[in-house]
Tab-separated table of C-alpha atoms and ligand atoms in Angstrom:
chain	number	residue	atom	x	y	z
H	87	MET	CA	-28.144	-4.378	-2.213
H	88	GLY	CA	-25.539	-5.165	-4.880
H	89	ILE	CA	-25.550	-8.156	-7.192
H	90	VAL	CA	-22.917	-10.019	-5.153
H	91	GLU	CA	-24.942	-9.656	-1.939
H	92	LYS	CA	-28.052	-10.855	-3.782
H	93	TYR	CA	-26.154	-13.845	-5.138
H	94	GLY	CA	-24.791	-14.568	-1.636
H	95	GLY	CA	-28.359	-14.386	-0.289
H	96	LEU	CA	-29.418	-16.954	-2.883
H	97	ILE	CA	-26.563	-19.281	-1.867
H	98	GLN	CA	-27.558	-18.994	1.799
H	99	LYS	CA	-31.210	-19.630	1.096
H	100	THR	CA	-30.456	-22.599	-1.127
H	101	ALA	CA	-27.934	-24.052	1.357
H	102	GLN	CA	-30.653	-24.466	3.976
H	103	LYS	CA	-32.452	-27.185	2.022
H	104	HIS	CA	-30.265	-28.069	-0.931
H	105	PRO	CA	-26.563	-27.895	-0.062
H	106	GLY	CA	-25.620	-29.605	-3.332
H	107	ARG	CA	-27.302	-26.817	-5.314
H	108	ALA	CA	-25.667	-24.194	-3.098
H	109	ARG	CA	-22.252	-25.712	-3.837
H	110	LYS	CA	-23.032	-25.522	-7.525
H	111	LEU	CA	-24.024	-21.859	-7.174
H	112	MET	CA	-20.669	-21.151	-5.546
H	113	ARG	CA	-18.833	-22.838	-8.415
H	114	VAL	CA	-20.876	-20.938	-10.997
H	115	GLY	CA	-20.090	-17.678	-9.162
H	116	LEU	CA	-16.380	-18.460	-9.278
H	117	LEU	CA	-16.552	-19.383	-12.949
H	118	TYR	CA	-18.318	-16.121	-13.714
H	119	GLU	CA	-15.689	-14.148	-11.799
H	120	ARG	CA	-12.854	-15.856	-13.681
H	121	MET	CA	-14.488	-15.039	-16.994
H	122	ARG	CA	-15.097	-11.449	-15.902
H	123	LEU	CA	-11.430	-11.066	-14.999
H	124	ARG	CA	-10.375	-12.504	-18.334
H	125	VAL	CA	-12.498	-9.938	-20.151
H	126	LYS	CA	-11.377	-7.137	-17.814
H	127	ARG	CA	-7.683	-7.698	-18.569
H	128	GLY	CA	-5.982	-4.390	-19.227
H	129	GLY	CA	-8.097	-2.487	-16.658
H	130	ALA	CA	-6.861	-0.954	-13.379
H	131	ILE	CA	-5.473	-4.270	-12.142
H	132	PRO	CA	-1.981	-5.021	-13.454
H	133	LYS	CA	-1.814	-7.960	-15.827
H	134	ALA	CA	0.225	-10.275	-13.571
H	135	LEU	CA	-2.094	-9.672	-10.597
H	136	ASN	CA	-5.121	-10.315	-12.775
H	137	ASP	CA	-3.552	-13.681	-13.682
H	138	LEU	CA	-2.909	-14.398	-9.998
H	139	ASN	CA	-6.506	-13.546	-9.182
H	140	ARG	CA	-7.748	-16.055	-11.743
H	141	LEU	CA	-5.241	-18.636	-10.535
H	142	ALA	CA	-6.537	-18.339	-6.962
H	143	ILE	CA	-10.160	-18.646	-8.079
H	144	ARG	CA	-9.368	-21.658	-10.231
H	145	SER	CA	-7.632	-23.380	-7.318
H	146	VAL	CA	-10.651	-22.957	-5.015
H	147	ALA	CA	-13.112	-23.887	-7.776
H	148	ARG	CA	-11.145	-27.047	-8.544
H	149	ALA	CA	-11.192	-28.173	-4.917
H	150	LEU	CA	-14.931	-27.437	-4.666
H	151	LYS	CA	-15.755	-29.247	-7.879
H	152	ASN	CA	-13.883	-32.430	-7.122
H	153	PRO	CA	-13.501	-32.926	-3.349
H	154	ALA	CA	-12.205	-36.460	-3.869
H	155	ARG	CA	-9.160	-34.854	-5.517
H	156	ALA	CA	-8.738	-32.148	-2.876
H	157	ALA	CA	-7.183	-31.850	0.559
H	158	TRP	CA	-8.183	-29.571	3.405
H	159	VAL	CA	-5.077	-27.781	4.625
H	160	ASN	CA	-3.876	-24.852	6.660
H	161	LEU	CA	-1.561	-22.229	5.198
H	162	PHE	CA	1.606	-24.008	6.291
H	163	ALA	CA	0.858	-27.535	5.059
H	164	PRO	CA	3.485	-29.089	2.712
H	165	VAL	CA	1.422	-28.498	-0.420
H	166	GLU	CA	4.270	-29.528	-2.722
H	167	LEU	CA	3.490	-33.139	-1.787
H	168	LEU	CA	-0.143	-32.720	-2.859
H	169	GLN	CA	0.793	-31.684	-6.378
H	170	GLY	CA	2.497	-35.042	-7.072
H	171	PHE	CA	-0.701	-36.821	-6.052
H	172	GLY	CA	-2.906	-34.564	-8.175
H	173	LEU	CA	-4.658	-33.001	-5.158
H	174	ALA	CA	-5.877	-29.409	-4.974
H	175	PRO	CA	-5.455	-27.601	-1.635
H	176	MET	CA	-8.496	-26.103	0.084
H	177	SER	CA	-7.221	-23.911	2.887
H	178	ILE	CA	-9.304	-22.995	5.886
H	179	GLU	CA	-8.178	-19.387	5.725
H	180	CYS	CA	-8.735	-18.905	2.009
H	181	PHE	CA	-12.067	-20.700	1.870
H	182	THR	CA	-13.512	-18.401	4.541
H	183	ALA	CA	-12.084	-15.360	2.784
H	184	PHE	CA	-13.799	-16.499	-0.433
H	185	ALA	CA	-17.030	-17.010	1.509
H	186	GLY	CA	-16.620	-13.368	2.571
H	187	GLY	CA	-16.309	-12.456	-1.113
H	188	PHE	CA	-19.710	-14.107	-1.662
H	189	HIS	CA	-21.107	-12.311	1.428
H	190	ILE	CA	-22.125	-15.631	2.972
H	191	GLU	CA	-19.611	-15.564	5.813
H	192	ASP	CA	-22.187	-14.298	8.297
H	193	PHE	CA	-24.383	-17.339	7.576
H	194	LEU	CA	-21.384	-19.657	8.173
H	195	PHE	CA	-20.394	-17.922	11.425
H	196	ARG	CA	-23.922	-18.165	12.767
H	197	ARG	CA	-24.039	-21.809	11.786
H	198	ALA	CA	-20.763	-22.514	13.647
H	199	GLU	CA	-21.934	-20.539	16.696
H	200	ALA	CA	-25.155	-22.535	16.730
H	201	MET	CA	-22.964	-25.654	16.949
H	202	GLY	CA	-21.512	-24.223	20.158
H	203	MET	CA	-18.339	-22.663	18.750
H	204	SER	CA	-17.142	-19.771	20.845
H	205	ASP	CA	-17.440	-16.275	19.384
H	206	THR	CA	-13.771	-15.763	20.255
H	207	LEU	CA	-12.713	-18.587	17.944
H	208	CYS	CA	-10.729	-17.318	14.949
H	209	SER	CA	-13.298	-16.447	12.285
H	210	TYR	CA	-11.365	-18.216	9.532
H	211	HIS	CA	-11.839	-21.466	11.429
H	212	LYS	CA	-15.389	-20.639	12.387
H	213	GLY	CA	-16.346	-20.012	8.750
H	214	PHE	CA	-14.838	-23.296	7.623
H	215	LEU	CA	-16.535	-25.245	10.414
H	216	GLY	CA	-19.852	-23.592	9.531
H	217	ALA	CA	-19.388	-24.541	5.863
H	218	VAL	CA	-18.720	-28.178	6.751
H	219	ASP	CA	-21.771	-28.182	9.010
H	220	ALA	CA	-23.893	-26.724	6.211
H	221	ASP	CA	-22.551	-29.341	3.787
H	222	LEU	CA	-21.108	-26.614	1.589
H	223	LEU	CA	-17.858	-28.548	1.757
H	224	GLU	CA	-17.766	-32.252	1.034
H	225	LYS	CA	-15.428	-34.849	2.457
H	226	PRO	CA	-11.988	-34.438	0.860
H	227	CYS	CA	-9.380	-37.039	-0.062
H	228	ALA	CA	-7.285	-35.973	2.946
H	229	SER	CA	-6.958	-33.230	5.514
H	230	ILE	CA	-3.532	-32.071	6.570
H	231	THR	CA	-2.466	-29.437	9.014
H	232	THR	CA	0.571	-28.410	11.014
H	233	THR	CA	0.911	-27.154	14.547
H	234	LEU	CA	2.790	-24.138	13.182
H	235	ALA	CA	1.813	-20.675	14.404
H	236	CYS	CA	-1.766	-21.367	15.285
H	237	ASP	CA	-3.323	-22.943	18.350
H	238	CYS	CA	-6.605	-23.424	16.459
H	239	ASN	CA	-5.445	-25.757	13.730
H	240	ALA	CA	-5.022	-29.045	15.529
H	241	ASN	CA	-8.342	-28.657	17.353
H	242	THR	CA	-10.258	-27.607	14.259
H	243	PHE	CA	-8.869	-30.474	12.200
H	244	ARG	CA	-9.595	-32.965	14.970
H	245	TYR	CA	-13.145	-31.696	15.125
H	246	LEU	CA	-13.450	-31.863	11.334
H	247	SER	CA	-12.153	-35.429	11.479
H	248	ARG	CA	-15.038	-36.393	13.699
H	249	ARG	CA	-17.632	-34.323	11.858
H	250	ALA	CA	-16.669	-35.379	8.325
H	251	GLY	CA	-15.528	-38.890	9.252
H	252	GLU	CA	-12.113	-38.087	7.881
H	253	ASP	CA	-8.866	-38.781	9.751
H	254	ALA	CA	-6.837	-35.583	9.849
H	255	PHE	CA	-3.070	-35.779	9.528
H	256	ILE	CA	-1.509	-33.329	11.973
H	257	ILE	CA	2.181	-32.558	11.464
H	258	ASP	CA	3.731	-31.738	14.798
H	259	ILE	CA	6.391	-29.027	14.387
H	260	PRO	CA	8.678	-28.833	17.429
H	261	TYR	CA	9.313	-25.402	18.845
H	262	GLU	CA	13.078	-25.997	18.923
H	263	ASN	CA	14.857	-25.952	15.589
H	264	SER	CA	17.445	-28.761	15.816
H	265	GLN	CA	18.633	-31.756	13.814
H	266	SER	CA	16.427	-34.075	15.829
H	267	SER	CA	13.414	-31.808	15.148
H	268	LEU	CA	14.123	-31.986	11.427
H	269	SER	CA	14.383	-35.805	11.501
H	270	TYR	CA	11.159	-35.959	13.521
H	271	ILE	CA	9.280	-33.805	10.968
H	272	ALA	CA	10.769	-35.670	7.997
H	273	ALA	CA	9.600	-38.992	9.502
H	274	GLN	CA	6.065	-37.563	9.750
H	275	LEU	CA	6.257	-36.473	6.119
H	276	GLU	CA	7.185	-40.035	5.143
H	277	ASP	CA	4.060	-41.229	6.961
H	278	LEU	CA	2.056	-38.578	5.123
H	279	VAL	CA	3.414	-39.814	1.798
H	280	ARG	CA	2.292	-43.379	2.648
H	281	LEU	CA	-1.149	-42.060	3.595
H	282	LEU	CA	-1.504	-40.132	0.338
H	283	GLU	CA	-0.383	-43.201	-1.618
H	284	ARG	CA	-3.132	-45.233	0.012
H	285	ARG	CA	-5.813	-42.585	-0.424
H	286	THR	CA	-5.015	-41.793	-4.074
H	287	SER	CA	-3.811	-45.274	-5.145
H	288	LYS	CA	-0.848	-43.495	-6.673
H	289	ARG	CA	2.874	-44.106	-6.079
H	290	PHE	CA	4.967	-41.285	-4.659
H	291	ASP	CA	7.126	-39.748	-7.390
H	292	GLU	CA	10.224	-38.320	-5.722
H	293	GLN	CA	11.467	-36.934	-9.011
H	294	ALA	CA	8.283	-34.888	-9.398
H	295	LEU	CA	8.734	-33.510	-5.875
H	296	ARG	CA	12.331	-32.521	-6.672
H	297	ALA	CA	11.118	-30.722	-9.780
H	298	ALA	CA	8.475	-28.888	-7.694
H	299	LEU	CA	11.126	-27.762	-5.202
H	300	ALA	CA	13.410	-26.599	-8.030
H	301	ARG	CA	10.529	-24.518	-9.404
H	302	GLU	CA	9.877	-23.153	-5.929
H	303	ASN	CA	13.532	-22.103	-5.605
H	304	GLU	CA	13.380	-20.278	-8.924
H	305	ALA	CA	10.091	-18.663	-7.895
H	306	ARG	CA	11.666	-17.486	-4.617
H	307	ASP	CA	14.506	-15.777	-6.530
H	308	LEU	CA	11.967	-13.975	-8.685
H	309	HIS	CA	9.815	-13.169	-5.656
H	310	GLU	CA	12.743	-11.428	-3.967
H	311	THR	CA	13.412	-9.422	-7.122
H	312	CYS	CA	9.740	-8.432	-7.203
H	313	LEU	CA	9.735	-7.389	-3.534
H	314	ALA	CA	12.688	-5.091	-4.181
H	315	MET	CA	10.821	-3.595	-7.152
H	316	GLN	CA	7.581	-3.289	-5.177
H	317	ALA	CA	9.445	-0.924	-2.823
H	318	LYS	CA	10.350	1.377	-5.720
H	319	LYS	CA	7.657	1.057	-8.343
H	320	ASP	CA	4.191	2.535	-8.538
H	321	TYR	CA	2.644	-0.906	-8.941
H	322	PRO	CA	-1.046	-0.759	-7.977
H	323	ALA	CA	-2.831	-3.451	-6.008
H	324	THR	CA	-5.703	-3.952	-3.609
H	325	LEU	CA	-5.980	-5.618	-0.207
H	326	THR	CA	-7.707	-8.565	-1.882
H	327	LEU	CA	-4.885	-8.950	-4.392
H	328	HIS	CA	-2.320	-8.827	-1.595
H	329	MET	CA	-4.295	-11.587	0.106
H	330	PHE	CA	-4.314	-13.657	-3.096
H	331	LYS	CA	-0.517	-13.598	-3.002
H	332	LEU	CA	-0.859	-16.342	-0.382
H	333	PHE	CA	-1.645	-18.697	-3.245
H	334	ALA	CA	1.752	-17.911	-4.782
H	335	THR	CA	3.803	-17.862	-1.588
H	336	HIS	CA	2.057	-20.748	0.180
H	337	LEU	CA	-0.844	-22.741	-1.216
H	338	LEU	CA	0.413	-23.386	-4.740
H	339	ALA	CA	4.149	-23.107	-4.019
H	340	GLY	CA	6.199	-25.267	-6.360
H	341	SER	CA	3.583	-25.348	-9.142
H	342	GLU	CA	4.306	-24.356	-12.724
H	343	GLU	CA	1.528	-21.761	-12.613
H	344	VAL	CA	3.167	-19.945	-9.717
H	345	LEU	CA	6.557	-19.891	-11.416
H	346	SER	CA	4.905	-18.438	-14.537
H	347	TYR	CA	3.148	-15.866	-12.344
H	348	TYR	CA	6.433	-14.655	-10.812
H	349	ARG	CA	8.058	-14.463	-14.256
H	350	ALA	CA	5.128	-12.371	-15.496
H	351	LEU	CA	5.152	-10.240	-12.333
H	352	ALA	CA	8.856	-9.389	-12.659
H	353	GLU	CA	8.318	-8.451	-16.299
H	354	ASP	CA	5.175	-6.447	-15.524
H	355	MET	CA	6.655	-4.463	-12.633
H	356	ARG	CA	9.634	-3.263	-14.658
H	357	CYS	CA	7.260	-1.318	-16.922
H	358	TYR	CA	5.835	0.812	-14.082
H	359	PRO	CA	7.181	4.254	-13.057
H	360	ASP	CA	8.812	4.961	-9.707
H	361	THR	CA	6.593	5.671	-6.723
H	362	GLU	CA	6.409	8.531	-4.237
H	363	ALA	CA	3.924	6.647	-2.030
H	364	LEU	CA	4.248	5.980	1.681
H	365	LYS	CA	5.573	2.452	1.925
H	366	ILE	CA	3.943	0.195	4.468
H	367	LEU	CA	5.045	-3.207	5.672
H	368	TRP	CA	1.985	-5.212	6.659
H	369	ILE	CA	2.018	-7.787	9.436
H	370	HIS	CA	-0.589	-10.527	9.493
H	371	LEU	CA	-3.817	-10.953	7.566
H	372	MET	CA	-5.462	-8.479	5.198
H	373	PRO	CA	-8.971	-7.295	6.157
H	374	TYR	CA	-9.850	-6.993	2.458
H	375	TYR	CA	-13.406	-5.691	3.112
H	376	GLN	CA	-12.453	-2.978	5.652
H	377	PRO	CA	-13.774	0.372	4.306
H	378	THR	CA	-11.051	2.729	5.589
H	379	LEU	CA	-8.164	0.445	4.715
H	380	LYS	CA	-9.648	-0.092	1.260
H	381	GLU	CA	-9.605	3.677	0.727
H	382	TYR	CA	-5.936	3.798	1.661
H	383	PHE	CA	-4.661	0.714	-0.106
H	384	ASN	CA	-6.906	-0.079	-3.078
H	385	HIS	CA	-5.411	1.655	-6.120
H	386	ASN	CA	-4.374	4.674	-4.049
H	387	PRO	CA	-1.071	6.036	-5.430
H	388	LEU	CA	-0.242	7.697	-2.087
H	389	TYR	CA	-0.013	4.501	-0.018
H	390	ARG	CA	1.538	1.167	-0.916
H	391	ILE	CA	1.881	-2.121	0.913
H	392	VAL	CA	5.390	-3.184	-0.043
H	393	ALA	CA	5.277	-6.618	1.609
H	394	SER	CA	3.524	-8.642	4.261
H	395	ASP	CA	5.065	-11.108	6.696
H	396	PHE	CA	3.767	-13.953	4.506
H	397	ASP	CA	6.204	-12.740	1.845
H	398	PHE	CA	9.178	-13.641	3.983
H	399	ASP	CA	7.994	-16.147	6.601
H	400	TYR	CA	9.993	-18.914	4.939
H	401	GLY	CA	13.139	-16.803	5.202
H	402	CYS	CA	15.022	-14.827	2.603
H	403	GLY	CA	17.949	-16.308	0.763
H	404	GLU	CA	17.283	-19.880	1.934
H	405	ARG	CA	16.747	-22.400	-0.838
H	406	LEU	CA	15.241	-25.891	-0.681
H	407	ASP	CA	17.646	-28.817	-1.033
H	408	THR	CA	16.275	-30.687	-4.049
H	409	ASN	CA	18.519	-33.703	-3.345
H	410	HIS	CA	16.722	-34.360	-0.061
H	411	PRO	CA	13.156	-33.226	-0.749
H	412	LEU	CA	11.383	-34.451	2.392
H	413	GLU	CA	14.139	-33.082	4.617
H	414	ALA	CA	13.925	-29.810	2.688
H	415	LEU	CA	10.187	-29.567	3.402
H	416	ALA	CA	10.839	-30.410	7.056
H	417	ARG	CA	13.409	-27.597	7.248
H	418	LYS	CA	11.060	-25.211	5.468
H	419	MET	CA	8.418	-25.712	8.148
H	420	ALA	CA	10.782	-25.778	11.137
H	421	GLU	CA	12.499	-22.557	10.074
H	422	ASN	CA	9.322	-20.643	9.364
H	423	ILE	CA	9.374	-17.393	11.305
H	424	TYR	CA	6.035	-18.352	12.875
H	425	ASN	CA	7.765	-21.234	14.637
H	426	GLY	CA	9.772	-20.754	17.818
H	427	PRO	CA	10.015	-17.560	19.855
H	428	TYR	CA	8.225	-14.433	18.636
H	429	GLU	CA	11.617	-12.667	18.513
H	430	ARG	CA	12.339	-14.611	15.360
H	431	LYS	CA	9.373	-13.062	13.577
H	432	THR	CA	10.243	-9.624	14.961
H	433	ALA	CA	13.844	-9.892	13.710
H	434	ALA	CA	12.661	-10.947	10.227
H	435	ALA	CA	10.140	-8.081	10.103
H	436	LEU	CA	12.782	-5.542	11.163
H	437	CYS	CA	15.198	-6.853	8.572
H	438	THR	CA	12.552	-6.653	5.816
H	439	ALA	CA	11.411	-3.157	6.881
H	440	GLU	CA	15.018	-2.037	6.595
H	441	SER	CA	15.801	-3.733	3.291
H	442	LEU	CA	12.597	-2.439	1.645
H	443	ASP	CA	12.977	0.945	3.339
H	444	ALA	CA	9.409	0.818	4.668
H	445	ASP	CA	8.155	4.144	6.053
H	446	GLY	CA	5.921	2.424	8.584
H	447	VAL	CA	4.552	-0.896	9.748
H	448	ILE	CA	0.925	-1.869	10.378
H	449	HIS	CA	0.305	-4.929	12.514
H	450	PHE	CA	-3.262	-6.083	12.083
H	451	CYS	CA	-4.457	-8.012	15.149
H	452	HIS	CA	-7.141	-10.347	13.954
H	453	TRP	CA	-9.913	-11.020	16.495
H	454	GLY	CA	-9.458	-14.469	18.051
H	455	CYS	CA	-5.844	-14.866	16.933
H	456	LYS	CA	-3.867	-15.326	20.111
H	457	GLN	CA	-0.451	-15.466	18.518
H	458	SER	CA	-0.801	-12.086	16.800
H	459	ALA	CA	-2.482	-10.384	19.775
H	460	GLY	CA	0.179	-11.764	22.087
H	461	GLY	CA	3.154	-10.803	19.928
H	462	ALA	CA	2.135	-7.436	18.533
H	463	VAL	CA	3.215	-5.381	21.550
H	464	GLU	CA	6.525	-7.203	21.706
H	465	MET	CA	7.131	-6.405	18.029
H	466	LYS	CA	6.109	-2.773	18.528
H	467	ARG	CA	8.699	-2.388	21.271
H	468	ALA	CA	11.434	-3.613	18.939
H	469	PHE	CA	10.344	-1.242	16.155
H	470	ASP	CA	10.077	1.689	18.581
H	471	ALA	CA	13.622	0.983	19.714
H	472	ALA	CA	14.757	0.936	16.078
H	473	GLY	CA	12.988	4.280	15.465
H	474	ARG	CA	10.536	2.833	12.939
H	475	PRO	CA	6.851	3.873	13.123
H	476	PHE	CA	4.580	1.007	14.064
H	477	LEU	CA	0.805	0.887	14.361
H	478	ILE	CA	-1.275	-1.881	15.914
H	479	LEU	CA	-4.799	-2.108	14.513
H	480	ASP	CA	-7.442	-4.348	16.057
H	481	GLY	CA	-10.134	-5.827	13.862
H	482	ASP	CA	-11.258	-8.942	12.106
H	483	GLY	CA	-9.829	-10.201	8.827
H	484	VAL	CA	-13.118	-11.584	7.586
H	485	ASP	CA	-15.975	-11.108	10.082
H	486	ARG	CA	-17.542	-7.736	9.303
H	487	ARG	CA	-19.480	-7.909	12.593
H	488	ASN	CA	-16.236	-7.306	14.520
H	489	ASP	CA	-15.169	-4.332	12.436
H	490	ALA	CA	-14.651	-1.004	14.196
H	491	ASP	CA	-14.288	1.364	11.269
H	492	GLY	CA	-14.391	4.584	13.300
H	493	GLN	CA	-11.515	3.505	15.478
H	494	ILE	CA	-9.481	2.206	12.517
H	495	ARG	CA	-10.016	5.451	10.596
H	496	THR	CA	-8.946	7.702	13.483
H	497	ARG	CA	-5.849	5.695	14.308
H	498	THR	CA	-4.768	5.166	10.696
H	499	GLU	CA	-5.184	8.851	9.796
H	500	ALA	CA	-3.121	9.933	12.806
H	501	PHE	CA	-0.467	7.327	12.024
H	502	PHE	CA	-0.108	8.341	8.378
H	503	GLU	CA	0.053	12.006	9.338
H	504	MET	CA	2.911	11.228	11.696
H	505	VAL	CA	4.727	9.010	9.163
H	506	ARG	CA	4.360	11.584	6.408
H	507	ALA	CA	5.652	14.407	8.622
H	508	ARG	CA	8.585	12.235	9.610
H	509	LYS	CA	9.351	11.383	6.010
F	665	LIG	S1	-5.548	-15.814	12.130
F	665	LIG	FE1	-4.424	-16.683	13.874
F	665	LIG	S2	-5.885	-18.083	14.856
F	665	LIG	FE2	-6.651	-17.638	12.777
F	665	LIG	S3	-5.840	-19.243	11.442
F	665	LIG	FE3	-4.375	-17.574	11.360
F	665	LIG	S4	-2.861	-17.982	12.955
F	665	LIG	FE4	-4.672	-19.259	13.374
């Protein structure tokens, strides 16, 4: 058993009687990891990704340390608003992934299942619910979710509201993208602003929000430059680092740290040589622990993930209107490719595969995620028609119990053989 597993075992054991101490152990573990990464700078991980890694850890550690200055969110929540109120986001998806990093996810899943949660519930939600039940997460200042993409969110947040005595704010995103939808979402954001004012005793600073959106626009320009470079350069990464990119594209969007990260990334990537690797476009979540996929994508110069759908779900080329910040956030959510018909996501994926000249696409169907399981075949049909290789892999992004390594290895090997021969 490695040191991380032993440490995870200690957290689990402590959590059973002393949740406060277990929370402290988690924070100490994160602090240690940040320090280790600082010392390890200059190793196999590129400098900019090392900085991103530390940024992600700091964000989670901050929310754990001071729950009264944190908000529970899903990936699509309007986090730019939180920054003005000094709140750190704690996302359901990322918390459970971090729990997986500590090897305590199994404990959280069992805890949630003992509460009566179905074993077909998305494991990201199950892990978070288990953590709340085990008191590893304390009541936050607010909890905010959207109805975007996921049929779990509203139910999970409602349940959390009851369990933690905390009224969740659920932003309803209409399926249709129209002017009346935008006004409807913007009105909800105004209500959210009033709620955050009450909870934090702080006045809403519209100027600060405009500045955050301006930074986000600049970051998006740099992000697009980096995606184009990622398709050409031999820039190493790992599945975990690809997953951490969610902090830049989603959870900390609009922050100064993220803008600095993209500036550093663009600079860093230019220094790397060109790549001969097979270029893969990834759809949906990264199973960062999966043994076969780790062999293919962690520091392997022969295979590169050039982008994932979370790199372009807010659309390419679109910029946020800083003169109308709440309306801009409403538009950002309504136009997300996860909203509306699945064809919208398929069209965006096809367009990105073409522009980045991806050799193949892997769609990872996460156990319990109805939207990805339901849409994957539809997307495959479109890619088949366009003559672009497409592989559907079934597995679980974070629950190792649902991993089928043998099947993933056989199918991935055959797929890469076919893609390489074709190339
Ligand atoms: S994986 Fe699917 S079910 Fe789970 S949080 Fe994401 S969208 Fe929702």
